[in-house]
Amino acid sequence: MDLNNFAKTCRKIIGIGLNYKKTIAELNISTPQLPVLFLKSTSSIIKEGQVIKIPSGCIDVNYEVELGVIIGQSGADILEENALNHIGGYALILDMTSGSHLSFVREKSLPWCIAKNWDTFCPVSDFIPKEAIKNPDDVNLWLTVDGEMKQSESTSDMLFSVAKLISYTSQVMTLERGDLILTGTPNGVGPVKAGQIIECGIKGIKQMKFSVENK
């Protein structure tokens, strides 16, 4: 499998919720003791040049910039000390979320599926070689909407390290070559509307731009 083509060959996307300390403080919620996992459909993936579409019935669609980890070596029950060896590369990700649906399912203690899996809700960058990111636990993520800075934070604020996320996830499900782990988003999450432009990046490494339209 050619990891450069991960957007087309990815079999599963594993999202991590509530993985930034400042976000947890901003939401004034209890700190998770283990990573919060959810699945995101591969049919939600789009590439730069395509458009983020707001479905009818989604009152507020929120941006979430994230570091994506692409699995290069399959494995189950991966030890944390060996976890980084299973990375094949990285990607810059937008985990778009229907905020109204997420609030509803959280209140009812229901799965997050309806909030996360709409078509176009997983914009991804081109493949980033593993060598381009020396330490995934210390890169700066940023995001602007119409040129206004909304998110800017280092992955050093993550509650669980990339190695911990890989190891823990592999205890739940076998990680396969080409799988994509979304490592969580920093504080500053907010809504976008049709006609706006989202730009985001990993400082000094990769950036991308997407326009937003109504479906």
Short mmCIF file of C-alpha atoms in Angstrom, two decimals:
data_model
loop_
_atom_site.label_atom_id
_atom_site.label_comp_id
_atom_site.label_asym_id
_atom_site.label_seq_id
_atom_site.Cartn_x
_atom_site.Cartn_y
_atom_site.Cartn_z
CA MET A 1 0.00 0.00 0.00
CA ASP A 2 1.33 3.41 -1.04
CA LEU A 3 0.99 5.70 2.00
CA ASN A 4 1.27 8.74 -0.26
CA ASN A 5 -2.22 7.77 -1.41
CA PHE A 6 -3.57 7.26 2.12
CA ALA A 7 -6.69 9.38 1.50
CA LYS A 8 -7.96 6.80 -1.00
CA THR A 9 -6.75 3.62 0.68
CA CYS A 10 -7.47 4.39 4.36
CA ARG A 11 -9.72 1.70 5.88
CA LYS A 12 -10.56 3.41 9.15
CA ILE A 13 -10.24 6.77 10.86
CA ILE A 14 -9.92 6.77 14.64
CA GLY A 15 -10.70 10.08 16.29
CA ILE A 16 -9.54 11.12 19.75
CA GLY A 17 -11.78 13.43 21.74
CA LEU A 18 -10.87 15.75 24.60
CA ASN A 19 -7.11 15.34 24.25
CA TYR A 20 -5.93 18.89 24.96
CA LYS A 21 -5.58 20.13 28.53
CA LYS A 22 -6.64 23.70 27.72
CA THR A 23 -9.72 22.42 25.88
CA ILE A 24 -10.73 20.36 28.92
CA ALA A 25 -10.28 23.45 31.10
CA GLU A 26 -12.23 25.58 28.60
CA LEU A 27 -15.14 23.12 28.68
CA ASN A 28 -14.89 22.77 32.48
CA ILE A 29 -15.25 19.00 32.35
CA SER A 30 -13.56 16.08 34.10
CA THR A 31 -10.18 15.02 32.73
CA PRO A 32 -10.43 11.67 30.90
CA GLN A 33 -8.39 8.90 32.48
CA LEU A 34 -8.03 7.07 29.15
CA PRO A 35 -8.17 8.29 25.53
CA VAL A 36 -11.69 8.97 24.24
CA LEU A 37 -12.06 7.05 20.96
CA PHE A 38 -14.60 7.49 18.18
CA LEU A 39 -14.72 6.37 14.55
CA LYS A 40 -15.06 8.63 11.54
CA SER A 41 -16.17 7.43 8.12
CA THR A 42 -13.61 7.32 5.32
CA SER A 43 -16.33 8.69 3.02
CA SER A 44 -16.01 12.00 4.89
CA ILE A 45 -12.47 12.53 3.49
CA ILE A 46 -11.88 15.36 1.01
CA LYS A 47 -8.68 16.85 -0.36
CA GLU A 48 -7.64 20.45 -0.96
CA GLY A 49 -9.53 21.86 -3.93
CA GLN A 50 -12.77 20.28 -2.77
CA VAL A 51 -15.35 22.10 -0.64
CA ILE A 52 -16.58 21.64 2.93
CA LYS A 53 -20.36 21.40 2.70
CA ILE A 54 -22.74 22.24 5.54
CA PRO A 55 -25.67 19.81 5.51
CA SER A 56 -29.20 21.08 5.99
CA GLY A 57 -30.17 20.56 9.60
CA CYS A 58 -26.67 21.26 10.92
CA ILE A 59 -27.15 24.47 12.87
CA ASP A 60 -23.50 25.01 13.74
CA VAL A 61 -20.57 23.26 12.05
CA ASN A 62 -17.31 23.64 13.93
CA TYR A 63 -13.70 23.52 12.72
CA GLU A 64 -11.11 21.41 14.58
CA VAL A 65 -7.51 21.41 13.33
CA GLU A 66 -5.58 18.26 14.22
CA LEU A 67 -2.36 16.34 13.66
CA GLY A 68 -3.15 13.11 11.86
CA VAL A 69 -0.97 10.03 12.34
CA ILE A 70 -0.83 7.52 9.48
CA ILE A 71 -0.03 3.96 10.48
CA GLY A 72 2.81 2.46 8.47
CA GLN A 73 3.25 -0.87 10.27
CA SER A 74 0.22 -2.91 11.33
CA GLY A 75 -0.06 -4.19 14.86
CA ALA A 76 -2.20 -5.10 17.86
CA ASP A 77 -1.41 -4.65 21.55
CA ILE A 78 1.48 -2.36 20.64
CA LEU A 79 3.74 -1.41 23.52
CA GLU A 80 3.95 2.31 24.15
CA GLU A 81 7.75 2.26 23.96
CA ASN A 82 7.53 0.76 20.44
CA ALA A 83 4.54 2.75 19.21
CA LEU A 84 6.35 5.43 17.23
CA ASN A 85 7.92 2.70 15.08
CA HIS A 86 4.45 2.00 13.71
CA ILE A 87 4.09 5.51 12.25
CA GLY A 88 4.37 5.71 8.48
CA GLY A 89 3.79 9.44 8.18
CA TYR A 90 1.50 12.29 9.11
CA ALA A 91 -1.21 14.54 7.72
CA LEU A 92 -2.83 17.84 8.59
CA ILE A 93 -6.52 17.23 9.33
CA LEU A 94 -9.75 19.15 9.83
CA ASP A 95 -12.17 17.17 11.98
CA MET A 96 -15.35 19.04 11.10
CA THR A 97 -18.13 18.54 13.65
CA SER A 98 -21.82 19.33 13.87
CA GLY A 99 -21.83 21.14 17.21
CA SER A 100 -25.59 20.93 17.77
CA HIS A 101 -25.60 17.18 17.17
CA LEU A 102 -22.56 16.71 19.42
CA SER A 103 -24.24 18.62 22.26
CA PHE A 104 -27.36 16.49 21.89
CA VAL A 105 -25.59 13.12 21.92
CA ARG A 106 -23.35 14.16 24.82
CA GLU A 107 -26.40 15.16 26.84
CA LYS A 108 -28.05 11.81 26.10
CA SER A 109 -24.81 9.79 26.50
CA LEU A 110 -25.16 8.55 22.90
CA PRO A 111 -22.44 7.78 20.32
CA TRP A 112 -20.86 10.71 18.45
CA CYS A 113 -21.53 9.26 14.98
CA ILE A 114 -24.12 11.80 13.82
CA ALA A 115 -21.87 14.71 14.80
CA LYS A 116 -18.73 13.53 13.02
CA ASN A 117 -19.53 11.55 9.89
CA TRP A 118 -21.20 13.83 7.37
CA ASP A 119 -19.74 13.90 3.85
CA THR A 120 -16.82 16.38 3.52
CA PHE A 121 -16.28 16.44 7.32
CA CYS A 122 -12.67 15.16 7.14
CA PRO A 123 -10.50 17.45 4.99
CA VAL A 124 -6.94 16.11 4.80
CA SER A 125 -3.63 17.40 3.49
CA ASP A 126 -1.18 15.58 1.28
CA PHE A 127 1.00 12.94 2.94
CA ILE A 128 3.72 14.29 5.27
CA PRO A 129 6.80 12.01 5.49
CA LYS A 130 7.63 10.74 8.95
CA GLU A 131 11.06 12.39 8.78
CA ALA A 132 9.47 15.85 8.42
CA ILE A 133 8.18 15.76 12.01
CA LYS A 134 10.93 14.92 14.48
CA ASN A 135 8.67 15.02 17.54
CA PRO A 136 4.89 14.73 17.01
CA ASP A 137 4.35 15.77 20.63
CA ASP A 138 5.78 19.23 19.97
CA VAL A 139 4.52 20.80 16.75
CA ASN A 140 2.38 23.93 16.45
CA LEU A 141 -1.10 23.69 14.96
CA TRP A 142 -2.92 26.82 13.77
CA LEU A 143 -6.19 27.71 12.07
CA THR A 144 -7.73 30.90 10.72
CA VAL A 145 -11.23 31.71 9.47
CA ASP A 146 -11.28 34.51 6.88
CA GLY A 147 -7.77 35.42 8.02
CA GLU A 148 -8.61 35.67 11.74
CA MET A 149 -6.59 33.38 14.01
CA LYS A 150 -8.86 30.98 15.88
CA GLN A 151 -6.59 28.13 17.01
CA SER A 152 -2.86 28.16 17.75
CA GLU A 153 -1.34 25.61 20.08
CA SER A 154 1.45 23.07 20.39
CA THR A 155 0.73 19.37 20.52
CA SER A 156 2.73 19.49 23.77
CA ASP A 157 -0.62 20.45 25.36
CA MET A 158 -2.03 17.01 24.51
CA LEU A 159 -3.23 15.00 27.49
CA PHE A 160 -2.11 11.70 25.92
CA SER A 161 1.02 11.47 23.78
CA VAL A 162 1.02 10.11 20.24
CA ALA A 163 2.73 6.93 21.49
CA LYS A 164 0.05 6.46 24.15
CA LEU A 165 -2.73 6.98 21.58
CA ILE A 166 -1.27 4.36 19.23
CA SER A 167 -0.67 1.86 22.02
CA TYR A 168 -4.10 2.28 23.61
CA THR A 169 -6.00 2.20 20.32
CA SER A 170 -4.17 -0.97 19.26
CA GLN A 171 -5.43 -2.69 22.41
CA VAL A 172 -9.00 -2.04 21.25
CA MET A 173 -8.60 -2.74 17.53
CA THR A 174 -5.80 -3.91 15.27
CA LEU A 175 -4.17 -0.94 13.58
CA GLU A 176 -3.61 -1.57 9.89
CA ARG A 177 -1.23 0.05 7.45
CA GLY A 178 -2.87 3.22 6.14
CA ASP A 179 -5.17 3.74 9.14
CA LEU A 180 -5.47 7.33 10.28
CA ILE A 181 -5.50 8.48 13.91
CA LEU A 182 -6.75 12.03 14.59
CA THR A 183 -4.96 13.13 17.74
CA GLY A 184 -7.44 15.76 18.98
CA THR A 185 -7.85 19.49 18.63
CA PRO A 186 -6.61 22.41 20.75
CA ASN A 187 -8.84 25.05 22.32
CA GLY A 188 -10.46 27.74 20.21
CA VAL A 189 -12.96 25.52 18.38
CA GLY A 190 -15.81 27.49 16.85
CA PRO A 191 -18.41 27.63 14.06
CA VAL A 192 -18.04 28.41 10.36
CA LYS A 193 -20.72 29.33 7.85
CA ALA A 194 -21.15 29.22 4.09
CA GLY A 195 -18.92 31.68 2.25
CA GLN A 196 -16.06 31.55 4.76
CA ILE A 197 -12.52 30.30 4.15
CA ILE A 198 -10.63 28.04 6.55
CA GLU A 199 -6.84 28.00 6.42
CA CYS A 200 -4.83 25.81 8.76
CA GLY A 201 -1.37 24.42 9.18
CA ILE A 202 1.39 22.67 11.03
CA LYS A 203 3.83 25.53 11.51
CA GLY A 204 6.78 25.31 9.14
CA ILE A 205 5.66 22.00 7.66
CA LYS A 206 2.26 22.01 5.93
CA GLN A 207 -0.77 24.21 5.37
CA MET A 208 -4.03 23.97 3.45
CA LYS A 209 -7.15 25.99 2.58
CA PHE A 210 -10.82 25.04 2.22
CA SER A 211 -13.91 27.04 1.34
CA VAL A 212 -17.26 26.37 3.05
CA GLU A 213 -20.60 26.11 1.24
CA ASN A 214 -24.14 25.00 2.05
CA LYS A 215 -24.93 21.56 0.71
#
